[in-house]
Coordinates of C-alpha atoms and ligand atoms in Angstrom, one line a residue:
M1 CA 5.7 -4.4 5.5
C2 CA 5.5 -5.4 9.0
G3 CA 2.8 -4.1 11.2
I4 CA 3.7 -2.4 14.6
V5 CA 1.4 -1.4 17.3
G6 CA 2.0 0.0 20.7
Y7 CA 0.2 1.3 23.7
I8 CA 1.1 3.4 26.8
G9 CA -1.7 4.3 29.2
N10 CA -3.6 3.1 32.2
K11 CA -5.4 0.2 30.6
K12 CA -4.1 -3.3 30.2
A13 CA -1.9 -3.2 27.1
K14 CA -2.4 -6.7 25.9
P15 CA -6.0 -6.7 24.5
I16 CA -5.3 -3.3 22.8
L17 CA -2.0 -4.6 21.3
I18 CA -3.7 -7.8 19.9
N19 CA -6.7 -5.9 18.6
G20 CA -4.2 -3.6 16.8
L21 CA -2.2 -6.6 15.4
L22 CA -5.4 -8.2 14.0
R23 CA -6.1 -4.9 12.2
L24 CA -2.5 -4.8 10.9
E25 CA -2.3 -8.3 9.8
Y26 CA -2.6 -7.1 6.1
R27 CA 0.9 -5.7 6.4
G28 CA 2.5 -9.2 7.1
Y29 CA 1.4 -12.3 8.8
D30 CA 4.0 -15.0 9.3
S31 CA 4.7 -14.3 12.9
A32 CA 3.6 -12.1 15.7
G33 CA 4.8 -11.1 19.2
V34 CA 4.2 -8.6 22.1
A35 CA 6.3 -7.3 24.9
T36 CA 5.0 -5.5 28.0
V37 CA 6.6 -3.7 31.0
E38 CA 5.8 -6.0 34.0
K39 CA 6.6 -5.6 37.7
N40 CA 9.3 -8.1 37.2
G41 CA 10.8 -6.6 34.1
I42 CA 10.0 -6.9 30.3
N43 CA 7.9 -9.9 29.5
V44 CA 8.0 -11.1 25.7
V45 CA 5.7 -13.6 24.1
K46 CA 6.0 -14.4 20.5
T47 CA 5.4 -17.1 18.0
K48 CA 5.5 -18.2 14.5
G49 CA 2.2 -18.0 12.7
R50 CA -0.7 -15.4 12.8
V51 CA -1.9 -13.3 15.5
A52 CA -4.5 -16.1 16.3
A53 CA -1.5 -18.4 17.1
L54 CA -0.2 -15.7 19.5
E55 CA -3.3 -15.5 21.3
S56 CA -3.3 -19.0 22.1
V57 CA 0.2 -19.0 23.5
E58 CA -0.4 -19.8 27.2
A59 CA 2.1 -17.0 28.5
I60 CA 0.2 -14.3 27.1
D61 CA -2.4 -14.5 29.6
S62 CA 0.1 -13.5 32.3
L63 CA 0.7 -10.0 30.7
E64 CA -0.8 -7.3 32.8
G65 CA 1.2 -4.2 32.0
S66 CA -0.1 -1.1 30.6
I67 CA 2.8 -0.4 28.3
G68 CA 3.7 -2.5 25.6
I69 CA 4.8 -3.0 22.0
A70 CA 3.7 -5.6 19.3
H71 CA 4.5 -6.7 15.9
T72 CA 3.3 -8.9 13.0
R73 CA 5.9 -9.9 10.7
W74 CA 6.6 -10.2 7.0
A75 CA 9.9 -12.0 7.0
T76 CA 12.9 -10.4 5.2
H77 CA 15.7 -11.7 7.0
G78 CA 15.5 -15.2 8.6
K79 CA 12.6 -17.6 8.0
P80 CA 9.3 -17.2 10.0
S81 CA 10.1 -18.8 13.3
D82 CA 9.6 -18.4 17.1
E83 CA 13.2 -17.0 17.4
N84 CA 13.0 -14.6 14.4
S85 CA 9.8 -13.3 15.6
H86 CA 9.7 -9.6 17.1
P87 CA 10.0 -8.2 19.9
H88 CA 13.7 -8.7 19.9
T89 CA 15.7 -8.1 23.1
D90 CA 19.3 -7.8 24.4
K91 CA 20.5 -10.8 26.3
N92 CA 19.5 -9.2 29.8
K93 CA 16.1 -8.1 28.4
N94 CA 16.8 -4.4 29.4
F95 CA 15.7 -3.5 25.9
A96 CA 12.9 -4.7 23.9
V97 CA 12.4 -3.6 20.2
V98 CA 9.9 -4.1 17.4
H99 CA 11.2 -3.1 13.9
N100 CA 9.7 -2.6 10.5
G101 CA 12.1 -2.1 7.7
V102 CA 15.6 -3.4 6.8
I103 CA 18.9 -2.8 8.6
E104 CA 21.2 -3.0 5.5
N105 CA 24.5 -3.2 7.5
Y106 CA 23.4 -5.7 10.1
N107 CA 26.2 -8.0 9.4
E108 CA 29.0 -5.4 10.1
L109 CA 27.0 -4.4 13.2
R110 CA 26.8 -8.0 14.4
E111 CA 30.4 -8.4 13.8
F112 CA 31.2 -5.3 16.0
L113 CA 28.9 -6.3 18.7
G114 CA 30.1 -9.9 18.7
K115 CA 33.6 -8.6 19.3
N116 CA 32.2 -6.7 22.3
G117 CA 30.7 -9.8 23.9
Y118 CA 27.2 -9.8 22.4
T119 CA 25.5 -13.0 21.3
F120 CA 22.7 -13.4 18.8
Y121 CA 19.8 -15.9 18.9
S122 CA 18.0 -15.1 15.6
Q123 CA 18.9 -14.6 11.9
T124 CA 17.1 -11.3 11.9
D125 CA 18.7 -8.0 11.0
T126 CA 16.6 -6.4 13.9
E127 CA 18.3 -8.2 16.7
V128 CA 21.3 -5.9 16.3
V129 CA 19.1 -2.9 17.6
P130 CA 18.3 -3.7 21.2
N131 CA 22.0 -5.0 21.5
L132 CA 23.4 -1.8 19.9
I133 CA 21.2 0.3 22.3
D134 CA 22.5 -1.6 25.2
Y135 CA 26.1 -1.3 24.1
Y136 CA 25.8 2.6 23.9
Y137 CA 23.8 2.6 27.1
N138 CA 26.7 0.7 29.0
N139 CA 29.3 2.9 27.4
D140 CA 27.7 6.2 28.5
S141 CA 29.1 7.5 31.8
I142 CA 26.5 10.1 32.3
N143 CA 23.5 8.8 34.5
D144 CA 20.7 11.2 33.7
D145 CA 17.2 10.9 32.5
K146 CA 18.2 11.3 28.8
K147 CA 20.6 8.2 29.0
V148 CA 18.2 5.7 27.2
L149 CA 17.3 8.4 24.6
R150 CA 20.9 9.1 23.9
A151 CA 21.7 5.4 23.5
V152 CA 18.9 5.0 21.0
V153 CA 20.0 7.8 19.0
S154 CA 23.6 6.6 18.9
A155 CA 22.4 3.2 17.8
C156 CA 20.1 4.9 15.1
N157 CA 23.0 6.8 13.9
D158 CA 24.8 3.5 13.0
L159 CA 21.9 2.0 11.3
H160 CA 21.8 2.0 7.4
G161 CA 18.5 1.2 5.8
S162 CA 14.9 1.9 6.9
F163 CA 13.3 1.5 10.3
A164 CA 10.4 2.1 12.3
L165 CA 11.2 1.2 15.9
E166 CA 9.3 1.0 19.2
I167 CA 11.5 0.5 22.1
I168 CA 10.8 -0.2 25.8
S169 CA 13.3 -0.5 28.5
T170 CA 13.7 -1.6 32.2
Y171 CA 15.7 1.6 32.6
L172 CA 12.7 3.8 31.6
P173 CA 9.8 1.7 32.8
E174 CA 7.3 4.5 32.5
K175 CA 8.2 5.4 29.0
M176 CA 8.5 4.3 25.5
I177 CA 10.8 5.6 22.6
V178 CA 9.8 5.5 19.0
V179 CA 11.4 6.8 15.8
R180 CA 11.2 6.2 12.1
K181 CA 13.2 6.5 8.9
D182 CA 11.8 5.6 5.7
S183 CA 9.3 3.5 7.3
P184 CA 5.7 4.4 8.4
L185 CA 4.8 5.2 12.0
V186 CA 2.2 7.4 13.6
I187 CA 1.1 8.2 17.1
G188 CA -2.4 8.4 18.2
K189 CA -3.0 10.9 21.0
A190 CA -5.9 10.3 23.4
N191 CA -6.8 11.4 26.9
G192 CA -4.0 10.1 29.2
E193 CA -2.8 7.5 26.9
N194 CA -0.8 7.2 23.5
Y195 CA -1.2 4.7 20.9
I196 CA 1.5 3.9 18.2
S197 CA 0.8 2.1 14.9
S198 CA 2.4 1.7 11.4
D199 CA -1.0 2.6 10.0
I200 CA -3.8 4.9 10.9
P201 CA -6.8 2.7 10.6
A202 CA -5.5 0.2 13.2
I203 CA -5.9 2.7 16.0
L204 CA -8.6 4.8 14.4
S205 CA -11.2 3.4 16.9
Y206 CA -9.3 4.9 19.8
T207 CA -8.5 8.5 18.5
K208 CA -8.6 10.7 15.5
D209 CA -5.7 12.9 16.8
F210 CA -2.5 11.9 15.3
Y211 CA 1.2 13.0 15.2
L212 CA 2.7 12.3 11.9
L213 CA 6.5 11.6 12.4
E214 CA 9.2 13.0 10.1
D215 CA 12.3 10.8 9.5
L216 CA 14.7 10.7 12.6
E217 CA 12.3 12.5 14.9
Y218 CA 12.8 10.8 18.2
V219 CA 9.8 10.6 20.4
V220 CA 9.7 10.0 24.2
L221 CA 6.3 8.8 25.1
S222 CA 4.6 8.7 28.7
R223 CA 1.0 8.2 29.3
D224 CA 0.0 11.8 28.9
S225 CA 2.9 13.3 26.9
A226 CA 4.9 13.0 23.7
E227 CA 8.1 14.7 23.6
F228 CA 9.9 15.1 20.2
Y229 CA 13.6 15.4 19.7
D230 CA 15.8 15.9 16.7
E231 CA 19.1 13.9 16.3
N232 CA 20.9 16.4 18.3
L233 CA 18.3 16.0 21.3
K234 CA 17.0 19.5 20.6
P235 CA 13.1 19.3 21.3
I236 CA 10.7 19.9 18.5
N237 CA 7.4 21.5 18.3
K238 CA 4.8 19.0 16.8
Q239 CA 1.3 19.7 16.0
V240 CA -1.7 17.2 16.2
V241 CA -3.3 16.5 12.9
N242 CA -7.0 15.5 13.0
I243 CA -7.8 12.5 10.6
D244 CA -11.5 12.6 9.5
W245 CA -11.7 8.9 8.5
N246 CA -14.6 7.1 9.9
A247 CA -13.6 4.2 12.1
S248 CA -16.3 2.0 10.9
A249 CA -14.8 2.3 7.5
A250 CA -12.1 0.1 8.7
E251 CA -14.5 -2.6 9.8
K252 CA -16.1 -5.4 7.7
D253 CA -19.6 -4.1 8.1
G254 CA -21.3 -7.7 7.7
Y255 CA -19.1 -8.5 4.6
D256 CA -17.3 -11.8 4.7
D257 CA -14.1 -10.0 3.7
F258 CA -12.5 -6.6 3.5
M259 CA -12.0 -7.1 -0.3
L260 CA -15.8 -7.9 -0.9
K261 CA -16.7 -4.8 1.1
E262 CA -14.2 -2.8 -0.8
I263 CA -15.4 -3.9 -4.2
F264 CA -18.9 -3.0 -3.1
E265 CA -17.9 0.4 -1.7
Q266 CA -16.6 1.7 -5.1
P267 CA -19.7 3.8 -6.0
K268 CA -19.2 5.6 -2.8
S269 CA -15.4 5.8 -2.9
I270 CA -15.6 7.1 -6.5
R271 CA -18.0 9.7 -5.5
E272 CA -15.6 10.7 -2.6
T273 CA -12.8 11.0 -5.1
I274 CA -14.7 13.2 -7.6
G275 CA -15.8 15.3 -4.6
S276 CA -15.9 19.0 -5.4
R277 CA -13.1 18.5 -8.1
L278 CA -15.7 18.2 -10.8
T279 CA -19.0 19.8 -10.3
Q280 CA -22.3 18.9 -11.9
D281 CA -21.8 22.1 -13.8
G282 CA -18.6 20.8 -15.3
I283 CA -16.2 23.0 -13.3
C284 CA -13.0 21.3 -12.8
S285 CA -10.6 22.4 -10.1
I286 CA -7.9 20.5 -8.1
E287 CA -7.1 21.7 -4.5
N288 CA -3.4 22.5 -3.8
L289 CA -2.4 22.0 -7.3
E290 CA -1.6 25.3 -8.6
L291 CA 0.4 24.9 -11.9
S292 CA 0.7 27.7 -14.3
K293 CA -0.1 27.5 -18.0
E294 CA 3.6 28.5 -18.5
Y295 CA 4.8 25.8 -16.5
L296 CA 2.5 23.0 -18.0
S297 CA 3.6 24.4 -21.5
S298 CA 7.2 24.1 -20.7
L299 CA 6.9 20.4 -20.1
N300 CA 8.3 17.9 -22.6
K301 CA 7.3 14.9 -20.7
I302 CA 5.1 13.4 -17.8
Y303 CA 6.2 10.4 -16.1
I304 CA 3.8 8.4 -14.0
V305 CA 5.7 6.1 -11.7
A306 CA 4.3 3.5 -9.3
C307 CA 4.2 -0.2 -8.3
G308 CA 1.8 -2.9 -8.6
T309 CA -1.9 -1.9 -9.0
A310 CA -1.0 1.7 -8.7
M311 CA 1.2 1.3 -11.8
H312 CA -1.7 -0.2 -13.6
A313 CA -3.7 2.8 -12.7
G314 CA -1.0 4.9 -14.5
L315 CA -1.1 2.6 -17.6
A316 CA -4.8 3.2 -17.7
V317 CA -4.6 7.1 -17.8
K318 CA -1.6 7.4 -20.1
P319 CA -3.7 7.8 -23.1
L320 CA -5.8 10.3 -21.5
F321 CA -2.8 12.6 -20.6
E322 CA -1.4 12.3 -24.1
K323 CA -4.9 13.0 -25.8
L324 CA -6.0 15.7 -23.6
C325 CA -2.8 17.5 -22.7
H326 CA -0.6 16.8 -25.8
I327 CA 2.3 16.0 -23.6
Q328 CA 4.2 12.8 -24.0
T329 CA 3.5 10.5 -21.0
E330 CA 5.4 7.4 -20.0
V331 CA 4.5 5.0 -17.2
D332 CA 7.4 3.5 -15.3
I333 CA 7.6 0.8 -12.7
A334 CA 9.3 2.5 -9.7
S335 CA 11.8 -0.2 -9.0
E336 CA 13.1 0.2 -12.6
F337 CA 12.8 3.8 -12.9
R338 CA 15.0 4.4 -9.9
Y339 CA 17.9 2.5 -11.5
R340 CA 17.5 3.2 -15.1
D341 CA 19.0 6.7 -15.0
P342 CA 15.8 8.3 -16.6
L343 CA 16.0 11.5 -18.7
I344 CA 14.5 13.8 -16.2
D345 CA 15.0 17.6 -15.8
E346 CA 13.0 20.6 -14.9
K347 CA 10.8 19.9 -18.1
S348 CA 9.5 16.7 -16.7
L349 CA 6.6 16.5 -14.2
V350 CA 6.8 13.1 -12.4
I351 CA 3.5 11.8 -11.0
F352 CA 3.9 9.1 -8.2
I353 CA 0.8 7.0 -7.6
S354 CA 0.8 5.1 -4.1
Q355 CA -2.3 4.0 -2.2
S356 CA -0.2 3.7 0.9
G357 CA 2.3 6.4 0.3
E358 CA 4.8 4.2 1.9
T359 CA 6.1 2.2 -1.0
A360 CA 9.9 2.2 -0.8
D361 CA 10.7 2.1 -4.5
T362 CA 8.1 4.9 -5.2
I363 CA 9.6 7.0 -2.6
A364 CA 13.2 6.4 -3.7
A365 CA 12.0 7.2 -7.3
L366 CA 10.4 10.5 -6.1
K367 CA 13.6 11.6 -4.3
L368 CA 15.6 10.9 -7.4
S369 CA 13.2 12.9 -9.5
K370 CA 13.4 15.8 -7.3
S371 CA 17.3 15.6 -7.2
K372 CA 17.1 16.0 -10.9
G373 CA 15.0 19.1 -10.8
A374 CA 11.6 17.8 -11.8
K375 CA 8.4 18.7 -10.1
T376 CA 6.8 15.9 -8.2
L377 CA 3.1 15.3 -7.7
A378 CA 1.9 12.6 -5.3
I379 CA -1.4 10.8 -5.7
S380 CA -2.1 8.9 -2.4
N381 CA -4.8 7.7 -0.2
V382 CA -3.1 8.1 2.9
I383 CA -2.9 11.5 4.6
G384 CA 0.4 12.6 5.9
S385 CA 2.1 9.4 4.4
S386 CA 5.7 9.6 3.6
I387 CA 5.3 10.3 -0.1
T388 CA 3.0 13.1 0.5
R389 CA 5.6 14.8 2.7
E390 CA 8.4 14.4 0.0
A391 CA 6.4 15.5 -3.0
D392 CA 6.0 19.1 -4.2
Y393 CA 2.3 18.7 -4.5
T394 CA -0.1 16.0 -3.3
V395 CA -3.7 15.2 -4.3
Y396 CA -5.6 12.7 -2.2
T397 CA -7.8 10.0 -3.7
H398 CA -10.1 10.0 -0.5
A399 CA -11.0 6.3 -1.0
G400 CA -11.2 5.8 2.6
P401 CA -9.0 2.9 4.2
E402 CA -8.2 0.0 2.1
I403 CA -7.5 -2.9 4.2
A404 CA -7.6 -6.0 1.9
V405 CA -4.2 -6.7 0.5
A406 CA -5.4 -6.9 -3.2
S407 CA -6.2 -3.3 -4.0
T408 CA -9.7 -2.6 -5.7
K409 CA -11.3 0.8 -4.5
A410 CA -7.9 2.4 -4.4
Y411 CA -7.2 1.6 -8.2
T412 CA -10.5 2.9 -9.4
S413 CA -10.2 6.0 -7.4
Q414 CA -6.6 6.5 -8.7
V415 CA -8.0 6.2 -12.2
V416 CA -10.8 8.6 -11.5
L417 CA -8.5 11.2 -9.9
M418 CA -5.9 11.1 -12.5
S419 CA -8.5 11.4 -15.3
I420 CA -9.8 14.6 -13.5
V421 CA -6.1 15.7 -13.2
A422 CA -5.6 15.3 -16.9
I423 CA -8.7 17.3 -17.5
Y424 CA -7.6 20.1 -15.2
F425 CA -4.2 20.3 -16.9
A426 CA -5.7 20.5 -20.3
E427 CA -8.0 23.2 -19.2
I428 CA -5.0 25.3 -17.8
L429 CA -3.3 24.7 -21.1
G430 CA -6.3 26.1 -22.8
I431 CA -6.7 22.9 -25.0
K432 CA -10.1 22.9 -26.7
S433 CA -11.4 19.3 -27.3
D434 CA -14.8 17.9 -27.7
L435 CA -13.7 15.1 -25.5
I436 CA -13.5 17.1 -22.5
P437 CA -17.2 17.9 -21.9
E438 CA -18.1 14.4 -22.8
L439 CA -15.6 13.0 -20.3
K440 CA -16.7 15.2 -17.5
K441 CA -20.2 13.9 -18.1
D442 CA -19.0 10.3 -18.0
I443 CA -17.0 10.8 -14.9
L444 CA -19.9 12.2 -13.0
A445 CA -21.9 9.2 -14.1
L446 CA -19.5 6.8 -12.9
P447 CA -20.8 6.0 -9.3
A448 CA -24.3 5.0 -10.7
K449 CA -22.5 2.9 -13.6
V450 CA -20.3 1.2 -11.2
E451 CA -23.4 0.2 -9.2
T452 CA -24.7 -1.3 -12.3
A453 CA -21.4 -3.3 -13.1
L454 CA -21.6 -4.7 -9.5
K455 CA -24.8 -6.4 -10.5
T456 CA -22.8 -8.8 -12.6
A457 CA -21.7 -10.5 -9.2
D458 CA -23.9 -13.5 -9.6
S459 CA -23.1 -14.4 -13.3
I460 CA -19.5 -14.0 -12.5
K461 CA -19.7 -16.3 -9.4
T462 CA -21.3 -18.9 -11.6
F463 CA -18.4 -18.9 -14.1
A464 CA -15.9 -18.8 -11.2
K465 CA -17.3 -22.0 -9.9
K466 CA -16.6 -23.6 -13.3
V467 CA -13.2 -22.6 -13.8
Y468 CA -11.6 -22.2 -10.2
T469 CA -9.6 -25.4 -10.5
E470 CA -7.7 -24.1 -13.5
K471 CA -3.9 -23.9 -13.5
D472 CA -3.6 -21.0 -16.0
V473 CA -5.8 -18.1 -17.2
F474 CA -5.0 -15.8 -20.0
F475 CA -6.3 -12.2 -20.2
L476 CA -6.3 -10.4 -23.7
G477 CA -7.2 -6.8 -24.4
R478 CA -6.1 -4.1 -26.9
G479 CA -5.6 -0.4 -26.2
I480 CA -7.1 0.7 -23.0
D481 CA -8.5 -2.7 -22.4
Y482 CA -4.9 -4.1 -22.2
A483 CA -4.2 -1.7 -19.3
A484 CA -7.4 -3.0 -17.6
V485 CA -6.7 -6.7 -18.3
M486 CA -3.3 -6.3 -16.7
E487 CA -4.9 -5.2 -13.5
A488 CA -7.5 -8.0 -13.7
S489 CA -4.7 -10.7 -14.3
L490 CA -2.9 -9.3 -11.2
K491 CA -5.8 -9.4 -9.0
L492 CA -6.5 -13.1 -10.2
K493 CA -2.9 -14.3 -9.5
E494 CA -2.7 -12.4 -6.2
I495 CA -5.6 -14.0 -4.4
S496 CA -6.3 -17.2 -6.1
Y497 CA -2.7 -18.3 -6.9
I498 CA -3.6 -19.3 -10.4
H499 CA -1.0 -18.6 -12.8
S500 CA -2.3 -15.8 -15.1
E501 CA -0.8 -13.5 -17.6
A502 CA -2.1 -10.5 -19.6
Y503 CA -1.2 -9.8 -23.1
A504 CA -1.9 -7.3 -25.8
A505 CA -4.3 -9.3 -27.9
G506 CA -2.3 -8.6 -31.0
E507 CA 0.8 -10.3 -29.5
L508 CA -1.1 -13.6 -29.0
K509 CA 0.2 -14.8 -32.4
H510 CA 3.8 -14.1 -31.5
G511 CA 4.1 -16.8 -29.0
T512 CA 1.4 -17.2 -26.4
I513 CA -0.9 -18.9 -28.6
A514 CA 1.3 -21.8 -28.4
L515 CA 0.1 -22.3 -24.7
I516 CA -3.6 -22.4 -25.7
E517 CA -5.1 -25.8 -25.6
K518 CA -8.7 -27.3 -25.0
G519 CA -10.3 -26.2 -22.0
I520 CA -8.0 -23.2 -21.0
T521 CA -9.7 -20.2 -19.9
V522 CA -9.2 -16.9 -21.8
V523 CA -10.7 -13.6 -20.4
S524 CA -11.0 -10.5 -22.5
I525 CA -12.2 -7.0 -22.1
M526 CA -13.6 -5.0 -25.1
T527 CA -14.8 -1.5 -24.6
D528 CA -13.4 0.4 -27.4
S529 CA -15.5 -0.1 -30.7
S530 CA -12.5 0.9 -33.0
L531 CA -10.6 -2.1 -31.6
T532 CA -13.3 -4.5 -30.9
P533 CA -13.3 -6.3 -34.2
K534 CA -9.7 -6.9 -33.8
T535 CA -10.0 -8.5 -30.4
I536 CA -12.9 -10.7 -31.5
S537 CA -10.6 -12.2 -34.2
N538 CA -7.9 -13.1 -31.5
L539 CA -10.7 -14.6 -29.3
Q540 CA -11.9 -16.6 -32.5
E541 CA -8.3 -18.0 -32.8
V542 CA -8.2 -19.2 -29.1
I543 CA -11.9 -20.5 -29.3
T544 CA -10.8 -22.6 -32.4
R545 CA -8.3 -24.2 -30.2
G546 CA -10.8 -25.2 -27.6
A547 CA -10.5 -22.3 -25.0
K548 CA -13.3 -21.1 -22.7
T549 CA -14.0 -17.5 -22.9
L550 CA -15.2 -14.8 -20.5
V551 CA -15.8 -11.4 -22.2
V552 CA -16.5 -8.2 -20.5
T553 CA -17.9 -5.6 -22.7
N554 CA -19.9 -2.6 -23.2
Q555 CA -20.5 -3.3 -26.8
D556 CA -23.3 -5.2 -28.8
L557 CA -21.3 -8.1 -30.0
G558 CA -24.3 -9.5 -32.0
D559 CA -24.3 -13.4 -32.2
K560 CA -20.8 -13.9 -31.3
V561 CA -20.5 -17.0 -29.0
F562 CA -18.6 -16.6 -25.9
D563 CA -18.9 -18.9 -22.8
N564 CA -19.9 -16.1 -20.7
L565 CA -20.5 -12.5 -21.8
I566 CA -20.7 -9.9 -19.2
K567 CA -22.4 -6.6 -20.1
I568 CA -21.2 -3.4 -18.4
P569 CA -22.6 0.0 -18.9
E570 CA -21.1 2.2 -21.8
T571 CA -18.8 5.0 -21.2
S572 CA -15.9 6.7 -22.9
P573 CA -13.1 4.2 -23.8
L574 CA -10.7 6.5 -22.1
I575 CA -12.1 5.9 -18.7
S576 CA -13.5 2.5 -19.3
P577 CA -11.0 0.4 -17.0
I578 CA -13.0 2.0 -14.1
L579 CA -16.1 0.0 -15.0
S580 CA -14.4 -3.1 -16.8
V581 CA -12.3 -4.0 -14.1
I582 CA -15.2 -4.4 -11.6
P583 CA -16.5 -7.9 -12.8
L584 CA -12.9 -9.0 -12.9
Q585 CA -12.2 -8.0 -9.4
L586 CA -15.3 -10.1 -8.6
F587 CA -13.9 -12.9 -10.6
A588 CA -10.7 -13.0 -8.7
Y589 CA -12.7 -12.7 -5.5
Y590 CA -15.1 -15.5 -6.1
I591 CA -12.4 -17.8 -7.5
S592 CA -10.4 -17.5 -4.3
K593 CA -13.5 -18.1 -2.2
E594 CA -14.2 -21.3 -4.2
K595 CA -10.7 -22.4 -3.5
G596 CA -11.2 -21.7 0.2
L597 CA -8.4 -19.2 0.4
D598 CA -7.9 -16.2 2.8
V599 CA -9.0 -13.5 0.3
D600 CA -7.8 -10.6 2.5
K601 CA -4.4 -12.0 3.3
P602 CA -2.9 -13.8 0.4
R603 CA 0.3 -15.9 1.0
N604 CA 3.6 -14.3 0.8
L605 CA 2.0 -10.7 0.1
A606 CA 1.7 -7.6 2.1
K607 CA -0.3 -4.5 1.5
S608 CA 2.4 -2.0 2.0
V609 CA 5.9 -2.8 0.6
T610 CA 8.1 -0.6 2.6
V611 CA 11.4 -2.4 1.7
E612 CA 13.0 -2.8 -1.6
Ligands
G6P701 C1 1.7 -4.0 -2.8 C2 0.1 -4.2 -2.7 C3 -0.5 -3.8 -4.0 C4 -0.1 -2.4 -4.3 C5 1.4 -2.1 -4.4 C6 1.7 -0.7 -4.5 O1 2.2 -4.9 -3.8 O2 -0.1 -5.6 -2.4 O3 -2.0 -3.9 -3.8 O4 -0.6 -2.0 -5.6 O5 2.1 -2.7 -3.3 O6 1.4 -0.1 -3.3 P1 1.0 1.4 -3.1 O7 0.8 1.6 -1.8 O8 2.3 2.2 -3.4 O9 -0.1 1.9 -4.0

């Protein structure tokens, strides 16, 4: 969840590192630091706080070197403090390291190193790494040009857990070593320089040529080369991958926040997601997903496994898979799935949704599913991300980089893509349904309808101004609208810190209604005419008890009185969350703005959760 950036080239490293950190802050932002190779050795500058705080530390002005590593932290071991910030070094500052991930056996390693004369100055798991490298370096009697690399490999062999590491050393002042295991890291190759980052967008303005690392591939970088080695120090041949994301897609483009920009980008991102997978003539095909009729007919279950917003995307499409493909479909939270011994075998298809493709629990759930013989399909937004390299099949959402911590356009693209996948499966299975042509038409019309839904922004903003001081907000929905309100509620709590909960409207009477009192805000979505009368009854019950109501609907609700009624375009209920969530993304956004909060970087959260 931390952000890592590195540079080795002929320019001054500091501004490049700071610029990279600013772009990576969404991965974690409770402390930041840099280390560069200077004439007098390795210089480290680090501080508690955001990258802006690091920039104002006086010592940072003295960094002149053209090789450096940098880090923005999301604390796991040890509270945010100057000492716990990265980079960490050994006592003599011969090695400096930044780390993303968790070293699970750091206590044993500390004990071992302690017995060998090493001292620790932080509470972090990371600090064992430079010390362990130093230990192996000092205990190696061969003095050749691979000595530092050997020490790094030996140290990594002792580490349990996950890590992406950047290492600089006074023993190898013209190079840098990087390695990853279960934590993201990419190398951007440019002319006479190499950039390192935990995320592609942070260095996209420098290069579009990337080396995507596999677990435990060790890279020795110099200004104009990258040598790759396996654990036995055997050289590996590595190809450059060209990433065709537009660098400006990772900029704010005049919007106040990335989140607002990403909300308004949805007509475009959805158009990209549809791409040529569904043509105007209704031809549906998905690249790199050649599954036979025999295979799909043999399935007795589809699992959709994910975390957070991506899991909500799974809930939104579950009914579609069951209705169109006639295969029982279950949606699981990855962190639960991986430990509940799920009934998976070769008759299960397990689909993993992950914007970043780096979520630790989702990756672990994927490995488990593979080990039990199931085929696995990854739905991801990030080309070459870890999950895409583990899965049997990958289909990309092509939503473009999503920077704000709270996911918006990735969610709608996941639901759009999964809806097309459901249609694709149904057609392979030869299932005839009137729903299919209707859905195809509705999917193709989505970009224009999202445009219309975005026009609700002003009235949503007005309502947000009225309710932004609330302590609790309740969300109610039935059927598909229940899936949508779960996502809407998550958005609100993530960025406004208002306590909010989503309930199946029918459950209201089984407890929650006890919490409804005068003035409380209740938000509801109604897009399925067969369920609307039932949900209206539930809303009447809360209105009677004094609640204020915000209703998002595409139905004609006659003379029903709600405090705020937001109309969105009509579409098939099966894909309605793609439209109904839009005003509620805006609702969360405007409430957060009214409260003066940092919309893009909400407290305690990180965009990509690469630890358990
Ligand atoms: C974090 C993010 C969420 C995201 C979830 C899953 O909690 O803050 O926005 O939905 O992780 O991430 P993934 O990258 O796997 O979709």
